[in-house]
Short mmCIF file of C-alpha atoms and ligand atoms in Angstrom, two decimals:
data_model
loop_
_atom_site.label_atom_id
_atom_site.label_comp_id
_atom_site.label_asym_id
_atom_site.label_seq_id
_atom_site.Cartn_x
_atom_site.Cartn_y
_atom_site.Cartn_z
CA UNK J 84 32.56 -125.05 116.46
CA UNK J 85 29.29 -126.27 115.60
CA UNK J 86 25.95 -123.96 115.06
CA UNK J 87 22.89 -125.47 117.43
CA UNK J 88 19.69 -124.46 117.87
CA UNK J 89 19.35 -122.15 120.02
CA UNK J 90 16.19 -120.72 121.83
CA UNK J 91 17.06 -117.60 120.50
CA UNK J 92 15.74 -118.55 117.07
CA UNK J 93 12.22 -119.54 117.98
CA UNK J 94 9.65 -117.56 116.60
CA UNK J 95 8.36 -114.89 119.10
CA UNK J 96 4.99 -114.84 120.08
CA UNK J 97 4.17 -110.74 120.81
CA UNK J 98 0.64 -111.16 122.07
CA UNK J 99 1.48 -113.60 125.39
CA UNK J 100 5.23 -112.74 126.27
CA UNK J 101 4.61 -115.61 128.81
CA UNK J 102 4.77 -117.99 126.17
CA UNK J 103 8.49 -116.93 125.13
CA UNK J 104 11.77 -117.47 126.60
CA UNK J 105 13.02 -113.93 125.71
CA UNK J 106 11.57 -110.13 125.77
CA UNK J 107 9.58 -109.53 122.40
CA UNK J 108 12.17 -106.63 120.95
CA UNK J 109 15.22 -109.26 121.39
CA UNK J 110 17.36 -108.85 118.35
CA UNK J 111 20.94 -109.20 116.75
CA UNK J 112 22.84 -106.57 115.25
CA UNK J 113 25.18 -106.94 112.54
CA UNK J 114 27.84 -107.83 114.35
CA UNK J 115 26.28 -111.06 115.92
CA UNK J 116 25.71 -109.32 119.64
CA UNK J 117 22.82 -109.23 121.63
CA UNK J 118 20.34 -106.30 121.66
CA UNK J 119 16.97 -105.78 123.57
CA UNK J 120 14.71 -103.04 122.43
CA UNK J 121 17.59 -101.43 120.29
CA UNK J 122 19.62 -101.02 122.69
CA UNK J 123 23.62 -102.40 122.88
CA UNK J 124 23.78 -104.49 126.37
CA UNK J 125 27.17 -104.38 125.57
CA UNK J 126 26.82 -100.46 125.37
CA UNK J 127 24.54 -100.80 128.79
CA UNK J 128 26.62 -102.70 130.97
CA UNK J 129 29.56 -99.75 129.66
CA UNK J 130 27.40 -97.29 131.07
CA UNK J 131 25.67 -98.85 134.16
CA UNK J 132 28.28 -101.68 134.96
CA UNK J 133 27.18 -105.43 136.14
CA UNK J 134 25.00 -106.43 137.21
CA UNK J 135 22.17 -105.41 135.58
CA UNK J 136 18.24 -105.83 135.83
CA UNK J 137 16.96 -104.58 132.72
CA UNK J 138 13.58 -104.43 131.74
CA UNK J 139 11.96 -104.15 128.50
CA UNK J 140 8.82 -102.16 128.29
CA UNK J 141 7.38 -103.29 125.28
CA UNK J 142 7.42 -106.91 127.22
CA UNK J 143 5.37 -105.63 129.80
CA UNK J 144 2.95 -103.08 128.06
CA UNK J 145 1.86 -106.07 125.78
CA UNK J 146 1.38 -108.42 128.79
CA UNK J 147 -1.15 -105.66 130.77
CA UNK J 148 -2.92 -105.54 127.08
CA UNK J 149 -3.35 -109.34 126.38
CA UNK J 150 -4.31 -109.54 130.27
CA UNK J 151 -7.12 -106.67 129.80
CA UNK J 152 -8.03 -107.21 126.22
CA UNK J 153 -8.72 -111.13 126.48
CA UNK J 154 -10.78 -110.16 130.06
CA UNK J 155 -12.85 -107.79 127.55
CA UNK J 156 -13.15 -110.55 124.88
CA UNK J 157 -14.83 -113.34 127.36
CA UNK J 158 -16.13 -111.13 130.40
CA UNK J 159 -17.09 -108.12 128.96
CA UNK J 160 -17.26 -105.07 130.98
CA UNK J 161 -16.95 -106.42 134.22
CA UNK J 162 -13.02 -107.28 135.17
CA UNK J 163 -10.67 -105.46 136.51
CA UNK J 164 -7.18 -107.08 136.22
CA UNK J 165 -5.07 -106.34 139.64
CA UNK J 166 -0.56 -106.86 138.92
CA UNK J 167 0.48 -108.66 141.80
CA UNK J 168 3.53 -106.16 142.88
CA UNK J 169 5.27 -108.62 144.66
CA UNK J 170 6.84 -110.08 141.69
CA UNK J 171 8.15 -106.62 140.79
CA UNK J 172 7.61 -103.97 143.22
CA UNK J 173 9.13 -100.27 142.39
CA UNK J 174 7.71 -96.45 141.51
CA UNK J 175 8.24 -97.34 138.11
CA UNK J 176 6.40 -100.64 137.72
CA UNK J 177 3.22 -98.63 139.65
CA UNK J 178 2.98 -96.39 137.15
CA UNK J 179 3.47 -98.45 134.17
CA UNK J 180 0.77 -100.83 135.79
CA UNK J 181 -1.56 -97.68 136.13
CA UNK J 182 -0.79 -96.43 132.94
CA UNK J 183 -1.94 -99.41 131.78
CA UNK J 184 -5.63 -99.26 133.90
CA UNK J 185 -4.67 -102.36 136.21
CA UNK J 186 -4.62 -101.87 139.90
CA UNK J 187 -2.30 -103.80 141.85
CA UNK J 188 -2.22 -106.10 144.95
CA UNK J 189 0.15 -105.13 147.65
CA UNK J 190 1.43 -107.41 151.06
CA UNK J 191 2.88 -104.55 153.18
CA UNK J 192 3.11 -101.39 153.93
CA UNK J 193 5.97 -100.88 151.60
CA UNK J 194 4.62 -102.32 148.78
CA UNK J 195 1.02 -100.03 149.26
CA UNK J 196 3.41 -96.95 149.51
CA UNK J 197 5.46 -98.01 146.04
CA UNK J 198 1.70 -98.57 144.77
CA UNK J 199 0.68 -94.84 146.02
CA UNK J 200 3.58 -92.96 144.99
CA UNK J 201 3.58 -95.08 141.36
CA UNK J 202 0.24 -93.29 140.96
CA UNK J 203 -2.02 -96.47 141.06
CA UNK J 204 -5.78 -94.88 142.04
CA UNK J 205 -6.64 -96.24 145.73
CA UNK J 206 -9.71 -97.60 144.35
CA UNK J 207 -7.95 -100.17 142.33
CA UNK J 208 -5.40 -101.42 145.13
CA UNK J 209 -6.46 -104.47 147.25
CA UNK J 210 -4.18 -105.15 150.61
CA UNK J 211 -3.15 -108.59 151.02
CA UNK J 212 -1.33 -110.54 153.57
CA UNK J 213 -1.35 -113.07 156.49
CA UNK J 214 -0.12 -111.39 159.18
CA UNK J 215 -0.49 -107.76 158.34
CA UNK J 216 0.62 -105.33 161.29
CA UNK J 217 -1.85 -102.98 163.15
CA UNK J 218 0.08 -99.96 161.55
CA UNK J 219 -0.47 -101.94 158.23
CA UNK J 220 -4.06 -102.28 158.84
CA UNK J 221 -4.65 -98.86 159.69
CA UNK J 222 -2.96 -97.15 156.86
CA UNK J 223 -4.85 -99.21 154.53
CA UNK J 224 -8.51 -98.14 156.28
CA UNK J 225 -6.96 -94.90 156.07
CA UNK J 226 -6.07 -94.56 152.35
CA UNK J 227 -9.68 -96.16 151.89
CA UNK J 228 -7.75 -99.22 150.45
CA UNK J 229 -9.33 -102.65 150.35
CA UNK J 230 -8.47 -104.85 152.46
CA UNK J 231 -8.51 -108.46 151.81
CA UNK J 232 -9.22 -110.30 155.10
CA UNK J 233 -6.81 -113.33 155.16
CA UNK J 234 -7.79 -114.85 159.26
CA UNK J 235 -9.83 -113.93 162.42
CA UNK J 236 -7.07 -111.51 163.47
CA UNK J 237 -7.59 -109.16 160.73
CA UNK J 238 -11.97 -109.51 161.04
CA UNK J 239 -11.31 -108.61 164.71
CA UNK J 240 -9.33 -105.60 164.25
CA UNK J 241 -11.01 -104.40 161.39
CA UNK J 242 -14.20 -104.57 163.57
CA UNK J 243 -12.73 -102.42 166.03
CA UNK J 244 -11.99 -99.66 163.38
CA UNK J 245 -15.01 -99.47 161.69
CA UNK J 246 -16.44 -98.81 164.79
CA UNK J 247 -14.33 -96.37 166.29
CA UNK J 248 -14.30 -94.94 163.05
CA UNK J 249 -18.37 -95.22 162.73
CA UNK J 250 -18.69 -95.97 159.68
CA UNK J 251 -19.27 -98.85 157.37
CA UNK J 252 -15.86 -100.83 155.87
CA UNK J 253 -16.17 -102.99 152.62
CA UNK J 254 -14.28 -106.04 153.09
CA UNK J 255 -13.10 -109.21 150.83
CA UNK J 256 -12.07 -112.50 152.21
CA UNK J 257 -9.37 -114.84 151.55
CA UNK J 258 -9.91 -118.46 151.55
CA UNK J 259 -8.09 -122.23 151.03
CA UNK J 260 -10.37 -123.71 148.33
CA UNK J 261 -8.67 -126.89 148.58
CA UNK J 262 -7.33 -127.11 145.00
CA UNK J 263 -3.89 -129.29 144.48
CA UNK J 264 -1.81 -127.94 141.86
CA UNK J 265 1.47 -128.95 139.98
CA UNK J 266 4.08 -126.51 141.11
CA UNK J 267 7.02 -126.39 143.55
CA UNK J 268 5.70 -127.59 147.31
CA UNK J 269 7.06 -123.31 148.63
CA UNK J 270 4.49 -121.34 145.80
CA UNK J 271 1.25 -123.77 146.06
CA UNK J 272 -1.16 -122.22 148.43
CA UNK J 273 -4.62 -123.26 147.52
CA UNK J 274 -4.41 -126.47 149.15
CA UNK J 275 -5.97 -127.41 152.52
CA UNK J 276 -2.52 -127.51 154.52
CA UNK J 277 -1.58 -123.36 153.55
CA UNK J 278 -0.94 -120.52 155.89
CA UNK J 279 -2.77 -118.40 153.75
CA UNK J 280 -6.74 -117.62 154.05
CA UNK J 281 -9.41 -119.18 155.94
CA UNK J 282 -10.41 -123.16 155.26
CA UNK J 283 -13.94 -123.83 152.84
CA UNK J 284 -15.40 -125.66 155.94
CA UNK J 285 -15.19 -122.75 158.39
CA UNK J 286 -16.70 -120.29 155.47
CA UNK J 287 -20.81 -120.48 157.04
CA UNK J 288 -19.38 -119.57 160.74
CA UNK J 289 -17.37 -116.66 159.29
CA UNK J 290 -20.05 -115.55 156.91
CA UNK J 291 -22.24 -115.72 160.33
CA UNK J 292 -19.75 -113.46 162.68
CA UNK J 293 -19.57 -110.77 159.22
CA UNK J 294 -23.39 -110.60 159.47
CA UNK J 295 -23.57 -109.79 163.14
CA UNK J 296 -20.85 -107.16 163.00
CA UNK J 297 -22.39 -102.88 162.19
CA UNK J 298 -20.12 -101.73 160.09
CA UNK J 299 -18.25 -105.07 158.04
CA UNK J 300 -19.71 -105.27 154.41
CA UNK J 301 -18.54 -108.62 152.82
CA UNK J 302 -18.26 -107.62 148.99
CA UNK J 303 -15.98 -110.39 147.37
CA UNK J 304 -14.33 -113.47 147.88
CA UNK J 305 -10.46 -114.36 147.11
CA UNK J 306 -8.63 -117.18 146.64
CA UNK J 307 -5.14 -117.89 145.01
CA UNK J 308 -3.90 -121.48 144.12
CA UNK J 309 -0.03 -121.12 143.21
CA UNK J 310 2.27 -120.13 141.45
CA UNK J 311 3.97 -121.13 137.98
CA UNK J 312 1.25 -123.39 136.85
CA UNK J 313 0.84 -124.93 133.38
CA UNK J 314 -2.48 -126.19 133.96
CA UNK J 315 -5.85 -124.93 133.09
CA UNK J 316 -7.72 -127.61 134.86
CA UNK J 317 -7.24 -125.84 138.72
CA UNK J 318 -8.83 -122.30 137.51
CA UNK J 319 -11.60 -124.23 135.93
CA UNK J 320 -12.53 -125.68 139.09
CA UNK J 321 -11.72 -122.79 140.73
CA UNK J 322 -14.08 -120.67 139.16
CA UNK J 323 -16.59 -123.53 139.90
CA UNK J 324 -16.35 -123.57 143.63
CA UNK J 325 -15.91 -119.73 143.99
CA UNK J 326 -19.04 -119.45 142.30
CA UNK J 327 -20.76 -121.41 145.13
CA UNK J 328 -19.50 -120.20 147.81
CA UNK J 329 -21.15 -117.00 146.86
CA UNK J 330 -24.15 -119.32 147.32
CA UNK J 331 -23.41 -119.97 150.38
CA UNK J 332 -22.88 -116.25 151.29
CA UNK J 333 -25.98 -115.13 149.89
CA UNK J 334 -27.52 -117.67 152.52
CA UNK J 335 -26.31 -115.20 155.01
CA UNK J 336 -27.32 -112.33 153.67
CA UNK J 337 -23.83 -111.41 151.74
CA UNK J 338 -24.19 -109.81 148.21
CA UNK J 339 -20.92 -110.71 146.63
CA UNK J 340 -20.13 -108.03 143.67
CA UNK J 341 -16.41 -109.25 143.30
CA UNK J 342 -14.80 -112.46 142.44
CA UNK J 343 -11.00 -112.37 142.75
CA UNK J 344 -9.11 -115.66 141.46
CA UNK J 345 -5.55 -114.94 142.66
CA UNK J 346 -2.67 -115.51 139.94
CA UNK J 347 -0.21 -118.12 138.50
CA UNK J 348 0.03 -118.58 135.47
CA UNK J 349 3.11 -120.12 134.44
CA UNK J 350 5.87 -118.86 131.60
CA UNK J 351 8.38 -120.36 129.41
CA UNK J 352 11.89 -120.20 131.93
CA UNK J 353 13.13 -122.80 129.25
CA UNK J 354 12.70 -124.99 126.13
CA UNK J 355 11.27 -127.79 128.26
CA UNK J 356 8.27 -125.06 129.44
CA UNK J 357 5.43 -124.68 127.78
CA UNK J 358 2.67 -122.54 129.78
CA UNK J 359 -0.57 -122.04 127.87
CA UNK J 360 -1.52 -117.87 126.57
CA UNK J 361 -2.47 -115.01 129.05
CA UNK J 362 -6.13 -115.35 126.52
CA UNK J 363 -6.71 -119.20 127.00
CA UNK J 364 -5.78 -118.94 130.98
CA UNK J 365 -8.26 -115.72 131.10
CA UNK J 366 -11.02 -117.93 128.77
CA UNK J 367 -10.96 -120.66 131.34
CA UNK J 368 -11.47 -119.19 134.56
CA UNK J 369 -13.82 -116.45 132.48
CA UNK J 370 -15.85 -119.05 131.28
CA UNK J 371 -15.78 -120.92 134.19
CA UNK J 372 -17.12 -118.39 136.27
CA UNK J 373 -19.95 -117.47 133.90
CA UNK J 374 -21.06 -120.87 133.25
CA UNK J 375 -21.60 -121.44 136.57
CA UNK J 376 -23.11 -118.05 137.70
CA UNK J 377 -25.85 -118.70 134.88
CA UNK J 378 -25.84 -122.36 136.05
CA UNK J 379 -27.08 -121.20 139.61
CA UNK J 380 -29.08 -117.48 138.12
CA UNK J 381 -26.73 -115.30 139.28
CA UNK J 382 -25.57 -111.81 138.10
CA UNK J 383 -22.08 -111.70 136.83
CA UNK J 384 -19.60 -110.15 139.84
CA UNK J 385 -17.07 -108.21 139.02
CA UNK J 386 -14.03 -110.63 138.27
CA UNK J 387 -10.63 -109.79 139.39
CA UNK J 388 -7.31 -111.81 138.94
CA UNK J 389 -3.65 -110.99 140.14
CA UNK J 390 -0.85 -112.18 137.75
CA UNK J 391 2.39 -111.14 138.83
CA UNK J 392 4.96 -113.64 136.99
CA UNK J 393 3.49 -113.16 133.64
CA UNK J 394 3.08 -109.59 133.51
CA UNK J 395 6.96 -108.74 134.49
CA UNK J 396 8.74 -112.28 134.26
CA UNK J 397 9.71 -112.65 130.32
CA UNK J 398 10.27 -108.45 130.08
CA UNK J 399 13.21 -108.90 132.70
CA UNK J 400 16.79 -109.92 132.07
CA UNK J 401 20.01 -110.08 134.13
CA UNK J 402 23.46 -109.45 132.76
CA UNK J 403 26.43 -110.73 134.34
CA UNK J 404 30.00 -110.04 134.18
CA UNK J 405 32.14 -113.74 134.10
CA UNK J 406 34.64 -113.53 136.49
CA UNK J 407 36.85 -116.23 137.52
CA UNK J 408 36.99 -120.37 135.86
CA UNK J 409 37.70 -123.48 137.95
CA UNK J 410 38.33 -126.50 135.92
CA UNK J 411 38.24 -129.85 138.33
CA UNK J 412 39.34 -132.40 135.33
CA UNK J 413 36.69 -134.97 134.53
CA UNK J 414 34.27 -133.50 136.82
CA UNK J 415 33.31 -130.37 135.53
CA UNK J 416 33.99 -126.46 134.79
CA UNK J 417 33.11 -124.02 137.14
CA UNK J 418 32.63 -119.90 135.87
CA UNK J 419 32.10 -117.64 138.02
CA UNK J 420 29.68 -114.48 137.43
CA UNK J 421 29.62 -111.21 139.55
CA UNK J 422 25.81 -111.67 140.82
CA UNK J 423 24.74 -114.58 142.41
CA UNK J 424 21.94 -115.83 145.15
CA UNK J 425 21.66 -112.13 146.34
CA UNK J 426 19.95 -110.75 143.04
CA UNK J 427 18.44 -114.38 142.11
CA UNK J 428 17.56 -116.27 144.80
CA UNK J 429 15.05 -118.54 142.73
CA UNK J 430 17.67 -121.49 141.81
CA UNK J 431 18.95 -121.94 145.66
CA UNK J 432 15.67 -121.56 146.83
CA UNK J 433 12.96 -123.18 144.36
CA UNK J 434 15.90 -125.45 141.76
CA UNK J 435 14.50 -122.94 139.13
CA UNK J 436 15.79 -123.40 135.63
CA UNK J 437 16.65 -120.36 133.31
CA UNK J 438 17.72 -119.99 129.84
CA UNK J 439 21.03 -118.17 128.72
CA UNK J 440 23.43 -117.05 126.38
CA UNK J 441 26.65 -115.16 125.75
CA UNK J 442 25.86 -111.27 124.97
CA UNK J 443 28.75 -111.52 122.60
CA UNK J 444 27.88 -115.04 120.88
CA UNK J 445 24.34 -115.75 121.73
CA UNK J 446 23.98 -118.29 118.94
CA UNK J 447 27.09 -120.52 118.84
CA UNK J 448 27.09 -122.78 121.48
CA UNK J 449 28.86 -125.40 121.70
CA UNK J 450 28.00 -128.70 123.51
CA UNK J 451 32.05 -129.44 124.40
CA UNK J 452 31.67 -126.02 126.66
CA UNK J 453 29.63 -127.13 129.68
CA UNK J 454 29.79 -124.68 132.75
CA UNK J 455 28.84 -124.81 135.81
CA UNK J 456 27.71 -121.08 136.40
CA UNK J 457 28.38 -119.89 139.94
CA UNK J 458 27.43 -116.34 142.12
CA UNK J 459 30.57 -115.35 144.04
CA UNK J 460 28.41 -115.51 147.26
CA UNK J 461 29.85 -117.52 150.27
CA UNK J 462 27.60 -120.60 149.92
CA UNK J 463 28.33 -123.89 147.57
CA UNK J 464 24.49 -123.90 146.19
CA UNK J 465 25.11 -120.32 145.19
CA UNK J 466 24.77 -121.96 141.59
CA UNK J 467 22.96 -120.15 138.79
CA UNK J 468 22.99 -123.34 136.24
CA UNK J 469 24.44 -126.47 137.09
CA UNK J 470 25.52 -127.08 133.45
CA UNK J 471 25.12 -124.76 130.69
CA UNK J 472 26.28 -124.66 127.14
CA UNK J 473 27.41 -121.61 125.77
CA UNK J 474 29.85 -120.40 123.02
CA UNK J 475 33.30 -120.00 124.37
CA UNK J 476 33.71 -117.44 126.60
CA UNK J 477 36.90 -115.95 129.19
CA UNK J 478 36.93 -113.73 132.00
CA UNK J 479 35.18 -110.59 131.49
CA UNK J 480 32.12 -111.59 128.82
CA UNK J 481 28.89 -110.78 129.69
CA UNK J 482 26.26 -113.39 130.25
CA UNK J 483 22.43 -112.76 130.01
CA UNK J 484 20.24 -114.79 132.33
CA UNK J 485 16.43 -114.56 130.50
CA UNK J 486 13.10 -114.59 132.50
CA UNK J 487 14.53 -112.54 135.52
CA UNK J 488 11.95 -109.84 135.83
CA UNK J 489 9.54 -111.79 138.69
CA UNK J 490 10.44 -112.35 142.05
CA UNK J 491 14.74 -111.65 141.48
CA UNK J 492 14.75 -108.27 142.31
CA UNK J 493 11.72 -108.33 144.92
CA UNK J 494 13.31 -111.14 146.75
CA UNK J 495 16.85 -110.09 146.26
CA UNK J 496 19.22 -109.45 149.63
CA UNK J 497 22.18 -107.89 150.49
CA UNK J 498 24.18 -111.07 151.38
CA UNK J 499 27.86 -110.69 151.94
CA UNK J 500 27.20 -106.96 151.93
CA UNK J 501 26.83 -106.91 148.12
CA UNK J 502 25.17 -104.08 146.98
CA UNK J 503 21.71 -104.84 144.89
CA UNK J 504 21.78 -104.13 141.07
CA UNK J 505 20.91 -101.09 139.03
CA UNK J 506 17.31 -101.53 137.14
CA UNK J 507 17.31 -99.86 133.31
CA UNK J 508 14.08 -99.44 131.40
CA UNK J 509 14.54 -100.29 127.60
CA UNK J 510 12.28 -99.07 124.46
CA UNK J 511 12.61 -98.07 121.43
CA UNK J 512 16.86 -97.75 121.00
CA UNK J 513 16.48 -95.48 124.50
CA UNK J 514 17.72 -96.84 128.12
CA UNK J 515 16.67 -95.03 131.37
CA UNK J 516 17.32 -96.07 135.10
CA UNK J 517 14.56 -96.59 136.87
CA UNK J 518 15.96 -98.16 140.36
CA UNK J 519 20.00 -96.88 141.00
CA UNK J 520 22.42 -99.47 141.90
CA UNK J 521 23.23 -99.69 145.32
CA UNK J 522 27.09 -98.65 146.77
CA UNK J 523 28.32 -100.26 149.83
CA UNK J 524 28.44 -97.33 151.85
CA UNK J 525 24.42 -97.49 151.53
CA UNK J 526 24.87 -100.77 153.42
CA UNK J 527 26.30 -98.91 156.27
CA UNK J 528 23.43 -96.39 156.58
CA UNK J 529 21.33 -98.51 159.04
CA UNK J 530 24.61 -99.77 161.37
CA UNK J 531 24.87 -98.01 164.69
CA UNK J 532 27.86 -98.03 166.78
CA UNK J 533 26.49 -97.36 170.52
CA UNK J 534 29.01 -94.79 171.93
CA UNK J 535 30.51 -96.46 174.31
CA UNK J 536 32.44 -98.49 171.34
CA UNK J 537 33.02 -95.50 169.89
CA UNK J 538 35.13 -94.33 172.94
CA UNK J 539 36.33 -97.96 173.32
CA UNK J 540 38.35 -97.84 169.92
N1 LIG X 651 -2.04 -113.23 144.38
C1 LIG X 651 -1.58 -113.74 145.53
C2 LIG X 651 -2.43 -113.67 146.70
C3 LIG X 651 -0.31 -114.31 145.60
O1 LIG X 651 0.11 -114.81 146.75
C4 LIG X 651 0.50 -114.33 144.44
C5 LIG X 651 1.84 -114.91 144.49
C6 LIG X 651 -0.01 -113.78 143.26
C7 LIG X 651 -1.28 -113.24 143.26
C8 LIG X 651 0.79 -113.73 141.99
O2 LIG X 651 1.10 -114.99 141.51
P1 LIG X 651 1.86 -115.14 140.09
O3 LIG X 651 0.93 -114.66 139.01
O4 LIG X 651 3.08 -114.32 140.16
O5 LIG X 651 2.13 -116.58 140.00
N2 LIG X 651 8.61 -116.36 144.95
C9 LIG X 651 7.99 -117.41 144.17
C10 LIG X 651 6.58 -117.08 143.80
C11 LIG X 651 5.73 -116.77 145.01
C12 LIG X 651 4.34 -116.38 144.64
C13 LIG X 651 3.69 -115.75 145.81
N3 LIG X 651 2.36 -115.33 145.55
C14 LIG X 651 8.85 -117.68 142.93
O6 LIG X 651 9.86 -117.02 142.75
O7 LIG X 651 8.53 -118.56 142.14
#
């Protein structure tokens, strides 16, 4: 068997876990088997069974720190750093975010709830979404939560409140700045053509209609480009052009305190990925922003940004159990895992890439074992990697899938009535659950049987 290089070996980089493959405490122990923050997976998966979400929270604590500490290094003072929960939504992630002095940015009811309950101070939640509900709305107003005003819907209704309500509403808006990006065609959203947030051009009208409303007090402005992006160029100009449209708002009469540049920066899924540090993507748009405020004499706003992917993504991994192998001769070797397109819908959905390895062998792989790895959903693209190399490995190994912690267990389903994985929190040799795995018979909490097929059987 031959020894490769493996991604396992490259030196980790503790200060911008975006910029690794694998959580920061990732080590071997003496018997050549994977461990994350001390802890056995081998030992976890015993406990908690497969699959398994675990996150590391050494991984995470250092990404809130190199998000806050480079936004005190090049905008002193005035930033407040916002985790975008939708990557990662849970009680537990609230509170570590909190812990941590970010707020967080929330797209539903549910997630503001998670947010509440997590312990994350109303002040520092902002309430996002295109088509938020009237309940939505209204609990937000209510819990004196932000909102961020995405379309004309959500200016008329919030009119209507702060009227009935008497009393004056602070209000951000969302819009399209018109900014193409490299990233899939689904997670770009800053271009002209997006559902999100209301188009440059129609800014003056809308800054117009806030003026003439009582109670609507336009504070800050929002925008969001996409997701998973390598490039630094985009925030640059974003900073730029969200500079002057406070211009263009002061022309109204608007006194814009807050700047909020959305998320997306990218991190390493792979080898072949190579996203640039939480403190160079926070020096550009930081930079950015104040070159252009002293460019034009204005005061410094408060700036605000909303990672999501690299706060959780790189502190997250997902262990398998390999199940059954199909060999088709001369086409190729299919290995099946007990997890699939339910807890990681990224690969059918976006083609995402991820990085492996055997728990038991995470270093010897061996090009003549190529696998296909599949889920055991009902579905031929439920396909995890289309051709991995790994050590050699038989039914009942355990595989762990790297980068898992954004936007796998947020978007995860219940297809084919498989129940969603247990989440373990890892530090320091100690493992504690922090979301319980799901048993079928929780599926059948929400069916009803109307009684008249009750009598019928
Ligand atoms: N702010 C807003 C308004 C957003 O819509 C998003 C992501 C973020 C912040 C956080 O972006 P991040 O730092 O995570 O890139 N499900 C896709 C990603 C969708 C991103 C949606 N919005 C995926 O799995 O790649």
């Amino acid at each position: 068997m031959e020894e490769q290089k493996s991604f396992l070996k490259q030196k980790i980089d503790p200060n911008s876990p975006n910029k690794n493959i694998v959580p920061v405490t990732t080590s071997i122990d003496n018997d050549g088997k994977l461990l994350i923050a001390g802890c056995s997976i081998e030992g976890l998966v015993k406990k908690y069974d497969s699959p398994l979400y675990i996150l590391d929270e050494i991984t995470l604590r250092n990404s809130c720190r190199a998000y806050k500490k480079a936004l005190d290094k090049y905008y002193p003072g005035k930033s407040l750093p916002i985790y975008a929960s939708k990557a990662n939504s849970s009680i537990f992630m609230s509170s570590l975010i909190s812990s941590e002095g970010l707020g967080l940015d929330a797209v539903s009811e549910g997630e503001l709830l998670t947010a509440l309950k997590g312990g994350v101070p109303n002040e520092k939640i902002v309430f996002h979404g295109n088509n938020k509900s009237d309940r939505e709305i209204e609990f937000a107003v209510r819990n004196n939560i932000q909102v961020i005003v995405d379309n004309d819907y959500d200016l008329e209704r919030l009119e209507k409140i702060s009227n009935i309500i008497n009393r004056d509403l602070e209000i951000m808006i969302r819009f399209t700045p018109g900014i193409e990006c490299h990233t899939h065609e689904y997670i770009r959203t800053g271009s002209f053509d997006s559902k999100f947030g209301f188009g440059i051009e129609y800014l003056s009208n809308l800054f117009d209609k806030i003026r003439k409303t009582k109670h609507l007090k336009l504070k800050g402005l929002h925008a969001h480009i996409g997701s998973q992006i390598f490039e630094l160029d985009p925030h640059r100009d974003l900073g730029e052009i969200m500079v002057k449209v406070i211009l263009e708002a002061k022309k109204f009469g608007h006194d814009i305190g807050k700047l909020n540049v959305g998320g997306g920066l990218g991190i390493k899924y792979t080898e072949n990925d190579d996203p640039p540090s939480i403190d160079q993507w926070v020096e550009t748009i930081s930079t950015s922003v104040v070159k252009s405020c002293k460019k034009h004499n204005l005061d410094l706003p408060i700036l605000m940004c909303e990672p999501g992917r690299s706060i959780v993504s790189t502190a997250g991994i997902t262990i398998y159990k390999i199940g059954a192998f199909k060999e088709i001769p001369g086409i190729r070797t299919y290995l099946s895992v007990d997890g699939g397109m339910s807890d990681n819908p990224r690969p059918i959905t976006y083609q995402s890439d991820y990085s492996a390895c055997l728990v038991k062998n995470p270093f010897n792989i061996n090009s003549r074992n190529k696998y296909t790895i599949a889920g055991k959903h009902c579905e031929s693209g439920d396909v995890l990697f289309k051709e991995i190399e790994l050590a050699n490995c038989k039914s009942g190994d355990l595989i762990c899938v790297f980068g898992t912690g954004a936007y796998n267990n947020s978007m995860s389903s219940n297809y084919n009535r498989i129940p969603k994985p247990a989440t373990i929190l890892v530090c320091d040799g100690e493992a504690e659950i922090i979301q319980k795995r799901e048993s079928p018979d929780d599926l059948l909490k929400y069916d009803v049987l109307p009684d008249r097929f009750i009598k019928q059987n």
